[in-house]
Amino acid sequence: MSPEGGRRLDGGYETSDTFSDGAVSDGESSSPDIEAQKMTITPARNARKKSILPSFRTRDDDVLSGGGDGEDRDADSHSDITDITDPSPANSISSVNSISSLLKEKILMSLPKALKRRKKTKEYKLRAFVAFLFLAIVGLVGFAHVFYHQQVLQRAYFEKIRFNKEDRVVKLYNKDGVEIAKGYLGVNLPPTYRVFPCLAENRKNGKVCLEWMHRARLYLSYKEEQEKDTLFRCYTFTWESLSEDTLLTDCFENGEQHGHWWGSVLRRYFINSRGVAISVDPETPLYVSINAQDEDRLCLQARHDKFAYVTHNGLPQLNYSVCTSRNMKMLHSFLSEKSLWDGIKEDEESFIHSLLSEPVWQIAPRVKEQLTENFVVSYTESVNTLGFVRQGHVLLNEHWQQYVGDLSLDESRFPTMNETIDIIHRRGFRIALTIQPFISTESRNFAETVDKELLISERNEEEVRKVPALTRYKSVKSAGMLDVTHNETVPWLCSQLKALVDVYKVDSFYLDMGTAYDMPQFYLLRKNLTNPDHYKSILTSQLHHKYQVIGVSGAVHRPPAPTFVSLPTLSSSWESLQVIIPTILTYGIIGYPFLMPGPVGGDYIPEPPRPGASSNTTFHGFGIGDQKSPEAHLPNKELYIRWLQLATFLPVIRYSVLPSDYSDSQVLEQAKTLTTLRQQIVNPQLIKLVSEALNSGVPLIRPLWMLDPFDSYCHTVKDEFSIGEEIIVAPILKQNTHEREVYLPAGVWKDGIEGSLRKGSRWLHSYKVPGDKIAYFVKMPDNTRF
């Protein structure tokens, strides 16, 4: 058979054109002779099966087309082609070449479809890639915009600090590039106000100067110091107000809160566990807020007012430094004052040792009239009767005078006090009197001090009239206050004290300066003080040069040695007991190593209950419990014992209520045991730490993080403390409690109750503490083996 002639395929050519060898045309004859002759002819090349496919040279648009009716055409063509047969000998399927040709044709048949499918897939991938590329470009442009505003505008003015002057956000980083502090500067400046570089005449060498026109000017400076292998970086921020309407306020994020408020002792110093500390210049008219408006922020504000910062020159300035280091302990040590008291005398250091090793016996009866000469004699006799305590220092409160400010003993109650003091001395006691800068209007010295203009005057428009500014002080309802800036005031006060020393042989004085509320509101000093807090420092330092000052009630600067600083007065309650440890740790951290806690059991009782409230509290003095009880004027027995246990490990132990005042012998036995414990373990450790405190300023009573600044638990424990690095104390601070959680820092510790050895860096859960015991642990050598 011959192939169908004239049939045109999609390729545009005849199928007959593809048959080239051994084909017979329609016009030729097919006689047998001729056929035989042809059969003897040897072909020039092997015959192959005629192709049943069209030529592969099809149109490009057909091959590359991805749609239309191409698939239908392929199906039709394939159906027609497969019906073609050819019986010619040249097309024998037995030849090897024919098999090869068939395989090639099969491949060629499927190739156009595969190309089409692959092309479709490639088109989808191309479109997806273009879309992805477009989104990536948009994202990169957006990121670049954000990066520009957040990073480029946050200029690294100095090492490890970035400041965005537009948003006024400052960020500090540690050596590893981790953010450790974030501040918001000038929070009261309108956000629309633009910032400009300062004019040349307002710039200062080594400082970056930025100005908000007619509002404020900011100076930034930087310094770093190296101590051994530790680097300390300090950044100074100095704001100058250019308008009376501008309140200079900077805030810093607090993070997790474990801070404690101050009491009667101040230092403009804040430190956190990330190794960041803020120190404010003492001349700044400072106001502080912590977590105001439910924001976890510490805010510093410079503001003049009509009370504390009434005296000033020009507009307020906010000046402070932010220092960083790799850990809290190193930073605190770096910022602590070194060589605190150069040139301390031998007798002054001996006086410190006596306060650490001997009790202070505070005689402060509930009623002024009860403080008599006989009462003092009886009290000291009771102390001697105890038989297990050292005599120590007898401290009389302000009621040794008839009126506050007399500065002389009330002869009606102390007719032969010189002889009594002599007896007290022979018994081994020292005598100390409480003095204060307040002069009652009923005092015999009030008229004299007014006449000599030794009192703080009232601020008024008529400067010629020197009217004393009156205030209140404790039970005194009307009193004047000595003006220590007057050149004649301190000499007059010293002359009054000299008479007491000469006549009565008084050993020392305790200086009670009251609180900020005791300062006259509209005061006027002879010499202006930019900060009224300096009043306490001036009075303490001037008295120290003349007489022995055993302690002060408050301070803003560390008093000269051997003066101790007292903790605030506390009521006789369990809440007050829980305040002692955070307070004493805070005082120590801000630079006051020598501290004098209040008396065991508290200073006073809470205010009387309101109508309808519980009546188990008396109205004044000590008195917790039933007023009809003979011990109504005493603190609660359990509270007294737990308070005594804590006081045993503090720098100074102070008594007002004696253990023998209780009828229960358990109290007295507990006092004996704790006294022995203090003499054998605590006192030697405290005395050993005196030199270190004087030379480096580190506190005697320390938080646990000073033992291990990298232990996160040590930063959060607030009801434990350490004496140096050798003793850890964990007292019971809650009523009817006989167990507690105890955390031990790294090391090996000897249990003070059981005597067993315990490994540190772990919690002791539900640690049992009997009522007559206190949990404490003594550090053992590092090579100690269990």
XYZ file of N, CA and C in Angstrom, residues 194-418:
675
model
N 11.343 71.286 67.856
C 12.521 70.773 67.170
C 13.779 71.077 67.972
N 14.782 70.246 67.754
C 16.050 70.394 68.450
C 17.109 70.859 67.456
N 18.012 71.709 67.942
C 19.068 72.261 67.106
C 20.398 72.173 67.843
N 21.488 72.128 67.110
C 22.789 72.248 67.777
C 22.920 73.628 68.415
N 23.621 73.681 69.529
C 23.765 74.948 70.239
C 24.624 75.920 69.447
N 24.407 77.196 69.709
C 25.262 78.218 69.132
C 26.663 78.101 69.703
N 27.606 78.658 68.996
C 29.014 78.510 69.386
C 29.276 79.054 70.782
N 28.614 80.158 71.153
C 28.878 80.752 72.466
C 28.309 79.930 73.615
N 27.414 78.984 73.316
C 26.819 78.158 74.369
C 27.451 76.777 74.478
N 28.385 76.475 73.607
C 29.009 75.157 73.632
C 30.115 75.097 74.680
N 30.372 73.872 75.143
C 31.428 73.636 76.122
C 32.341 72.535 75.612
N 33.605 72.670 75.921
C 34.585 71.715 75.424
C 34.282 70.298 75.916
N 34.364 69.351 74.991
C 34.178 67.955 75.345
C 32.745 67.548 75.588
N 31.787 68.419 75.283
C 30.387 68.110 75.535
C 29.567 68.311 74.269
N 28.599 67.439 74.080
C 27.615 67.613 73.019
C 26.521 68.537 73.540
N 26.173 69.532 72.756
C 25.188 70.518 73.196
C 24.015 70.539 72.226
N 22.813 70.362 72.756
C 21.577 70.406 71.987
C 20.625 71.395 72.643
N 19.843 72.085 71.814
C 18.963 73.122 72.363
C 17.579 73.050 71.735
N 16.584 73.151 72.598
C 15.196 73.314 72.193
C 14.871 74.795 72.391
N 14.659 75.497 71.318
C 14.609 76.956 71.313
C 13.693 77.496 72.401
N 14.275 78.363 73.236
C 13.545 79.077 74.288
C 12.944 78.138 75.342
N 13.377 76.893 75.349
C 12.845 75.931 76.315
C 13.928 75.362 77.232
N 14.882 74.678 76.625
C 15.895 74.012 77.445
C 17.132 73.737 76.609
N 18.224 73.516 77.319
C 19.499 73.189 76.686
C 20.087 71.971 77.396
N 20.594 71.033 76.610
C 21.114 69.779 77.158
C 22.575 69.608 76.781
N 23.393 69.278 77.797
C 24.806 68.963 77.586
C 25.031 67.487 77.903
N 25.721 66.801 76.992
C 26.078 65.401 77.188
C 27.594 65.269 77.208
N 28.102 64.525 78.163
C 29.541 64.271 78.233
C 29.784 62.841 78.672
N 31.009 62.385 78.480
C 31.332 60.976 78.722
C 32.757 60.842 79.234
N 32.920 59.904 80.151
C 34.270 59.545 80.599
C 34.266 58.082 80.995
N 35.429 57.476 80.935
C 35.557 56.088 81.345
C 36.826 55.916 82.168
N 36.750 54.972 83.097
C 37.879 54.680 83.966
C 38.082 53.179 84.029
N 39.344 52.804 84.185
C 39.702 51.395 84.257
C 40.277 51.092 85.631
N 39.708 50.085 86.291
C 40.245 49.593 87.554
C 40.502 48.107 87.404
N 41.784 47.750 87.428
C 42.199 46.368 87.182
C 41.690 45.955 85.803
N 40.833 44.944 85.734
C 40.345 44.479 84.438
C 38.905 44.893 84.172
N 38.412 45.863 84.926
C 37.008 46.285 84.799
C 36.939 47.713 84.278
N 36.100 47.918 83.280
C 35.904 49.239 82.691
C 34.601 49.835 83.205
N 34.668 51.100 83.594
C 33.493 51.819 84.087
C 33.229 52.996 83.157
N 31.999 53.092 82.679
C 31.598 54.179 81.791
C 30.594 55.068 82.512
N 30.803 56.366 82.426
C 29.900 57.324 83.069
C 29.477 58.380 82.053
N 28.182 58.622 81.977
C 27.601 59.612 81.074
C 26.930 60.688 81.925
N 27.260 61.928 81.646
C 26.713 63.047 82.414
C 25.676 63.788 81.576
N 24.515 64.014 82.175
C 23.426 64.750 81.540
C 23.196 66.030 82.338
N 23.321 67.154 81.684
C 23.125 68.445 82.339
C 22.092 69.244 81.559
N 20.956 69.463 82.192
C 19.882 70.262 81.599
C 19.919 71.672 82.172
N 19.725 72.650 81.313
C 19.560 74.041 81.728
C 18.206 74.534 81.232
N 17.402 75.008 82.148
C 16.094 75.530 81.767
C 16.250 76.922 81.166
N 15.545 77.184 80.082
C 15.568 78.491 79.429
C 14.247 79.227 79.592
N 13.325 78.625 80.338
C 12.020 79.239 80.548
C 11.487 78.819 81.903
N 10.787 79.720 82.570
C 10.189 79.387 83.863
C 9.083 78.351 83.728
N 8.552 78.208 82.525
C 7.470 77.251 82.303
C 7.983 75.838 82.021
N 9.283 75.679 81.912
C 9.856 74.372 81.583
C 10.192 73.599 82.848
N 9.613 72.428 82.994
C 9.954 71.519 84.089
C 10.885 70.446 83.536
N 12.129 70.503 83.938
C 13.124 69.552 83.454
C 12.890 68.200 84.126
N 12.500 67.218 83.342
C 12.160 65.903 83.884
C 12.709 64.817 82.976
N 13.475 63.906 83.543
C 13.975 62.725 82.844
C 13.498 61.482 83.581
N 13.128 60.472 82.819
C 12.630 59.226 83.413
C 13.406 58.037 82.853
N 13.583 57.041 83.697
C 14.258 55.810 83.304
C 13.384 54.624 83.681
N 13.358 53.653 82.781
C 12.549 52.470 83.032
C 13.120 51.680 84.194
N 12.212 51.191 85.039
C 12.629 50.456 86.231
C 12.756 48.969 85.987
N 11.880 48.406 85.198
C 11.859 46.958 85.056
C 11.232 46.310 86.272
N 11.677 45.094 86.594
C 11.127 44.366 87.733
C 11.492 45.071 89.021
N 10.515 45.219 89.900
C 10.688 46.038 91.093
C 11.063 45.227 92.321
N 12.194 45.586 92.920
C 12.566 45.051 94.227
C 13.227 46.165 95.029
N 12.827 47.398 94.762
C 13.438 48.532 95.437
C 12.741 48.865 96.737
N 13.370 49.729 97.511
C 12.817 50.129 98.800
C 13.010 51.634 98.965
N 11.989 52.274 99.543
C 12.045 53.707 99.757
C 12.973 54.039 100.913
N 13.419 55.276 100.896
C 14.343 55.749 101.909
C 13.599 56.155 103.177
N 14.355 56.487 104.226
C 13.759 56.945 105.475
C 14.356 58.280 105.862
N 14.990 58.337 107.028
C 15.558 59.595 107.506
C 16.965 59.826 106.985
N 17.432 58.972 106.122
C 18.762 59.105 105.532
C 18.606 59.175 104.024
N 19.293 60.134 103.423
C 19.170 60.326 101.991
C 20.537 60.332 101.323
N 20.550 59.832 100.106
C 21.656 60.038 99.187
C 21.070 59.952 97.796
N 21.468 60.856 96.947
C 20.895 60.921 95.608
C 21.588 59.892 94.717
N 21.278 58.666 95.002
C 21.999 57.555 94.395
C 21.036 56.396 94.203
N 20.968 55.889 92.963
C 20.080 54.782 92.626
C 20.888 53.757 91.834
N 20.722 52.491 92.163
C 21.489 51.434 91.502
C 20.571 50.250 91.240
N 20.812 49.539 90.122
C 20.002 48.356 89.832
C 20.898 47.160 89.552
N 20.276 46.005 89.406
C 21.018 44.753 89.291
C 21.665 44.569 87.930
N 21.360 45.405 86.958
C 21.979 45.294 85.641
C 23.320 46.006 85.556
N 23.737 46.602 86.636
C 25.006 47.313 86.623
C 24.871 48.737 86.133
N 23.774 49.404 86.494
C 23.535 50.804 86.136
C 23.262 51.587 87.411
N 23.928 52.725 87.570
C 23.740 53.565 88.753
C 23.550 55.009 88.318
N 22.656 55.715 89.016
C 22.380 57.124 88.747
C 22.740 57.922 89.990
N 23.553 58.952 89.808
C 23.941 59.841 90.903
C 23.564 61.264 90.515
N 22.816 61.931 91.382
C 22.330 63.279 91.098
C 23.179 64.288 91.853
N 23.520 65.372 91.191
C 24.326 66.424 91.798
C 23.609 67.019 93.013
N 24.331 67.244 94.123
C 23.673 67.752 95.338
C 23.086 69.142 95.193
N 23.510 69.913 94.203
C 22.982 71.261 94.016
C 21.711 71.289 93.176
N 21.313 70.170 92.647
C 20.089 70.109 91.852
C 18.862 70.187 92.755
N 17.911 71.080 92.468
C 16.654 71.124 93.251
C 15.784 69.927 92.889
N 16.072 68.815 93.493
C 15.576 67.522 93.022
C 14.217 67.148 93.597
N 13.366 66.655 92.714
C 12.135 65.959 93.077
C 12.196 64.578 92.421
N 11.744 63.577 93.141
C 11.825 62.197 92.666
C 10.445 61.559 92.702
N 10.130 60.808 91.671
C 8.912 59.991 91.676
C 9.273 58.592 91.196
N 8.641 57.599 91.801
C 8.876 56.207 91.436
C 7.532 55.557 91.150
N 7.388 55.065 89.920
C 6.172 54.358 89.490
C 4.924 55.223 89.622
N 5.048 56.514 89.371
C 3.876 57.384 89.381
C 3.001 57.068 88.170
N 1.712 57.206 88.339
C 0.731 56.956 87.279
C 0.864 55.543 86.714
N 1.208 54.598 87.598
C 1.304 53.181 87.222
C 2.329 52.930 86.123
N 3.331 53.784 86.036
C 4.412 53.574 85.082
C 5.647 53.099 85.836
N 6.276 52.050 85.315
C 7.471 51.512 85.956
C 8.668 52.380 85.594
N 8.670 53.586 86.161
C 9.733 54.534 85.835
C 10.224 55.261 87.079
N 11.499 55.531 87.078
C 12.111 56.421 88.054
C 12.295 57.763 87.362
N 11.664 58.804 87.893
C 11.702 60.121 87.263
C 12.415 61.118 88.157
N 13.289 61.909 87.555
C 14.035 62.960 88.235
C 13.592 64.296 87.668
N 13.296 65.231 88.553
C 12.818 66.541 88.111
C 13.519 67.637 88.891
N 13.901 68.687 88.192
C 14.487 69.870 88.819
C 13.431 70.962 88.854
N 13.135 71.429 90.081
C 12.052 72.410 90.217
C 12.274 73.268 91.453
N 12.156 74.554 91.282
C 12.165 75.464 92.419
C 10.760 75.541 93.005
N 10.697 75.716 94.323
C 9.402 75.799 94.973
C 9.463 76.851 96.071
N 8.440 76.889 96.892
C 8.375 77.883 97.959
C 8.725 77.303 99.321
N 9.255 76.064 99.341
C 9.635 75.468 100.617
C 11.095 75.021 100.601
N 11.357 73.888 99.989
C 12.706 73.334 100.064
C 13.697 74.130 99.228
N 13.317 74.488 98.008
C 14.262 75.123 97.098
C 13.845 76.555 96.801
N 13.574 77.275 97.868
C 13.150 78.661 97.705
C 14.328 79.568 97.388
N 15.522 79.183 97.823
C 16.723 79.983 97.592
C 17.437 79.459 96.358
N 17.588 80.308 95.363
C 18.231 79.859 94.133
C 18.703 81.065 93.345
N 19.590 80.783 92.423
C 20.087 81.788 91.493
C 19.770 81.323 90.079
N 18.906 82.053 89.404
C 18.556 81.685 88.050
C 17.553 80.556 87.987
N 17.410 80.017 86.784
C 16.461 78.939 86.536
C 17.066 77.595 86.956
N 16.227 76.599 87.223
C 16.746 75.319 87.731
C 17.568 74.562 86.699
N 18.464 73.730 87.204
C 19.269 72.832 86.393
C 19.116 71.409 86.923
N 19.083 70.467 86.006
C 19.035 69.044 86.354
C 20.347 68.424 85.909
N 21.145 68.011 86.883
C 22.490 67.514 86.600
C 22.673 66.152 87.267
N 22.937 65.136 86.474
C 23.138 63.797 87.033
C 24.041 62.982 86.111
N 24.556 61.896 86.660
C 25.429 60.991 85.914
C 24.852 59.586 85.946
N 25.030 58.876 84.847
C 24.639 57.471 84.750
C 25.897 56.663 84.474
N 26.230 55.758 85.382
C 27.443 54.953 85.257
C 27.063 53.490 85.070
N 27.876 52.781 84.298
C 27.614 51.375 84.016
C 28.878 50.553 84.203
N 28.672 49.287 84.510
C 29.760 48.321 84.622
C 29.182 46.939 84.392
N 30.037 45.931 84.409
C 29.569 44.590 84.052
C 28.772 43.912 85.147
N 28.866 44.397 86.399
C 27.982 43.861 87.430
C 27.782 44.883 88.530
N 26.767 44.649 89.322
C 26.307 45.595 90.340
C 27.341 45.787 91.447
N 27.984 44.729 91.870
C 28.923 44.812 92.983
C 30.127 45.673 92.628
N 30.707 45.452 91.448
C 31.873 46.232 91.040
C 31.515 47.699 90.870
N 30.335 47.954 90.306
C 29.915 49.338 90.108
C 29.724 50.042 91.438
N 29.083 49.376 92.390
C 28.871 49.987 93.701
C 30.199 50.264 94.394
N 31.130 49.332 94.298
C 32.446 49.538 94.910
C 33.171 50.707 94.256
N 33.026 50.846 92.944
C 33.685 51.936 92.226
C 33.131 53.293 92.644
N 31.822 53.373 92.876
C 31.192 54.645 93.214
C 31.241 54.963 94.702
N 31.629 54.000 95.530
C 31.712 54.249 96.968
C 32.914 55.136 97.271
N 32.745 55.957 98.292
C 33.835 56.829 98.700
C 34.939 56.010 99.347
N 36.161 56.278 98.930
C 37.309 55.571 99.477
C 37.969 56.420 100.553
N 38.626 55.734 101.475
C 39.313 56.408 102.587
C 38.371 57.410 103.245
N 37.316 56.890 103.808
C 36.230 57.729 104.292
C 36.679 58.749 105.319
N 37.455 58.301 106.263
C 37.824 59.183 107.361
C 39.331 59.128 107.577
N 40.040 59.812 106.711
C 41.494 59.869 106.870
C 41.833 60.580 108.168
N 42.833 60.076 108.839
C 43.280 60.716 110.071
C 42.411 60.426 111.261
N 41.669 59.325 111.251
C 40.840 58.986 112.396
C 41.735 58.685 113.593
N 41.324 59.176 114.729
C 42.130 59.006 115.936
C 41.908 57.621 116.532
N 42.872 57.231 117.346
C 42.794 55.909 117.964
C 41.604 55.800 118.908
N 41.338 56.864 119.671
C 40.206 56.805 120.596
C 38.874 56.792 119.851
N 38.831 57.389 118.655
C 37.599 57.361 117.867
C 37.329 55.952 117.328
N 38.364 55.285 116.875
C 38.182 53.907 116.421
C 37.812 52.997 117.585
N 38.381 53.273 118.756
C 38.025 52.505 119.951
C 36.561 52.725 120.316
N 36.066 53.950 120.108
C 34.662 54.248 120.390
C 33.744 53.455 119.456
N 34.157 53.306 118.193
C 33.382 52.494 117.253
C 33.299 51.053 117.740
N 34.427 50.521 118.194
C 34.443 49.143 118.693
C 33.524 48.977 119.894
N 33.474 49.999 120.748
C 32.625 49.892 121.940
C 31.151 49.872 121.571
N 30.763 50.644 120.559
C 29.361 50.634 120.133
C 28.982 49.310 119.474
N 29.935 48.687 118.794
C 29.652 47.411 118.150
C 29.562 46.263 119.151
N 30.307 46.355 120.219
C 30.394 45.233 121.158
C 29.593 45.438 122.436
N 29.135 46.671 122.701
C 28.387 46.947 123.926
C 27.001 47.480 123.579
N 25.984 47.127 124.338
C 24.621 47.596 124.046
C 24.456 49.089 124.330
N 23.419 49.642 123.730
C 22.962 50.994 124.052
C 21.661 50.838 124.829
N 21.650 51.403 126.049
C 20.473 51.303 126.917
C 19.707 52.619 126.839
N 18.642 52.616 126.070
C 17.856 53.833 125.841
C 16.776 53.954 126.908
N 16.892 54.997 127.728
C 15.902 55.246 128.777
C 14.918 56.278 128.244
N 13.747 55.807 127.875
C 12.729 56.675 127.270
C 11.363 56.263 127.783
N 11.014 56.666 129.003
C 9.710 56.287 129.566
C 8.575 56.924 128.786
N 7.382 56.377 129.033
C 6.217 56.844 128.283
C 5.866 58.289 128.605
N 6.090 58.703 129.809
C 5.711 60.047 130.250
C 6.972 60.785 130.689
N 7.031 62.070 130.344
C 8.194 62.886 130.670
C 8.506 62.857 132.159
N 7.504 62.948 132.991
C 7.715 63.029 134.435
C 8.311 61.740 135.014
N 8.232 60.638 134.285
C 8.796 59.381 134.777
C 10.314 59.329 134.650
N 10.865 60.187 133.818
C 12.318 60.214 133.660
C 12.921 61.033 134.795
N 13.353 60.344 135.817
C 13.931 60.989 136.999
C 15.286 60.370 137.301
N 15.940 60.989 138.247
C 17.245 60.488 138.667
C 17.132 59.086 139.244
N 16.110 58.849 140.040
C 15.914 57.527 140.634
C 15.607 56.471 139.568
N 14.870 56.884 138.545
C 14.543 55.943 137.472
C 15.814 55.502 136.750
N 16.720 56.427 136.508
C 17.981 56.102 135.838
C 18.804 55.140 136.684
N 18.887 55.420 137.979
C 19.650 54.547 138.879
C 19.046 53.149 138.896
N 17.725 53.080 139.005
C 17.052 51.785 139.054
C 17.248 51.009 137.758
N 17.200 51.718 136.649
C 17.357 51.059 135.346
C 18.746 50.440 135.223
N 19.783 51.191 135.568
C 21.149 50.668 135.471
C 21.375 49.513 136.438
N 20.729 49.563 137.594
C 20.841 48.442 138.531
C 20.223 47.180 137.936
N 19.103 47.346 137.241
C 18.457 46.192 136.611
C 19.344 45.591 135.526
N 20.041 46.439 134.818
C 20.959 45.941 133.790
C 22.072 45.125 134.431
N 22.650 45.650 135.500
C 23.714 44.917 136.183
C 23.208 43.606 136.760
N 21.956 43.593 137.180
C 21.388 42.382 137.767
C 21.280 41.263 136.738
N 21.134 41.622 135.477
C 21.049 40.592 134.446
C 22.272 39.682 134.490
N 23.439 40.290 134.663
C 24.649 39.516 134.872
C 25.299 38.938 133.643
N 24.680 39.033 132.482
C 25.267 38.402 131.292
C 25.531 39.400 130.163
N 25.313 40.671 130.404
C 25.526 41.673 129.364
C 26.575 42.674 129.822
N 27.212 43.270 128.839
C 28.161 44.328 129.143
C 27.397 45.621 129.364
N 28.016 46.538 130.082
C 27.300 47.735 130.528
C 26.914 48.637 129.358
N 27.854 49.098 128.575
C 27.534 49.887 127.402
C 27.209 51.339 127.685
N 26.332 51.909 126.830
C 26.031 53.336 126.830
C 24.590 53.561 127.289
N 24.409 54.448 128.248
C 23.078 54.835 128.716
C 22.670 56.103 127.975
N 21.566 56.034 127.248
C 21.100 57.152 126.429
C 19.780 57.675 126.978
N 19.764 58.964 127.355
C 18.540 59.614 127.828
C 17.916 60.389 126.674
N 16.580 60.290 126.545
C 15.926 61.041 125.481
C 15.828 62.526 125.837
N 15.135 63.305 125.024
C 15.137 64.771 125.173
C 14.488 65.254 126.456
N 13.833 64.416 127.199
C 13.107 64.853 128.394
C 14.003 65.017 129.622
N 15.321 64.931 129.469
C 16.195 65.249 130.599
C 16.167 66.753 130.888
N 15.643 67.550 129.942
C 15.477 68.991 130.137
C 14.052 69.269 130.632
N 13.894 70.393 131.280
C 12.531 70.771 131.656
C 11.731 71.107 130.412
N 12.331 71.900 129.528
C 11.739 72.218 128.239
C 12.808 71.992 127.175
N 12.372 71.505 126.033
C 13.316 71.270 124.941
C 13.989 72.584 124.565
N 15.291 72.567 124.561
C 16.059 73.772 124.254
C 16.712 74.398 125.463
N 16.374 73.917 126.678
C 17.042 74.442 127.879
C 18.519 74.075 127.882
N 18.815 72.889 127.372
C 20.196 72.388 127.333
C 20.829 72.343 128.723
N 20.003 72.097 129.709
C 20.463 71.908 131.089
C 19.510 70.934 131.763
N 20.026 70.146 132.694
C 19.206 69.149 133.378
C 18.117 69.806 134.218
N 16.958 69.184 134.215
C 15.852 69.651 135.048
C 16.200 69.342 136.503
N 16.506 70.383 137.264
C 16.978 70.180 138.637
C 15.897 69.617 139.541
N 14.640 69.792 139.177
C 13.578 69.229 140.010
C 13.542 67.707 139.917
N 13.920 67.156 138.815
C 13.926 65.701 138.634
C 15.334 65.100 138.750
N 16.352 65.937 138.577
C 17.741 65.466 138.672
C 18.525 66.386 139.626
N 18.193 66.366 140.889
C 18.844 67.309 141.825
C 20.325 67.017 142.030
N 20.708 65.765 142.010
C 22.123 65.402 142.237
C 22.622 64.519 141.094
N 22.342 64.955 139.882
C 22.671 64.123 138.728
C 24.169 63.947 138.553
N 24.962 64.895 138.998
C 26.412 64.733 138.883
C 26.894 63.534 139.694
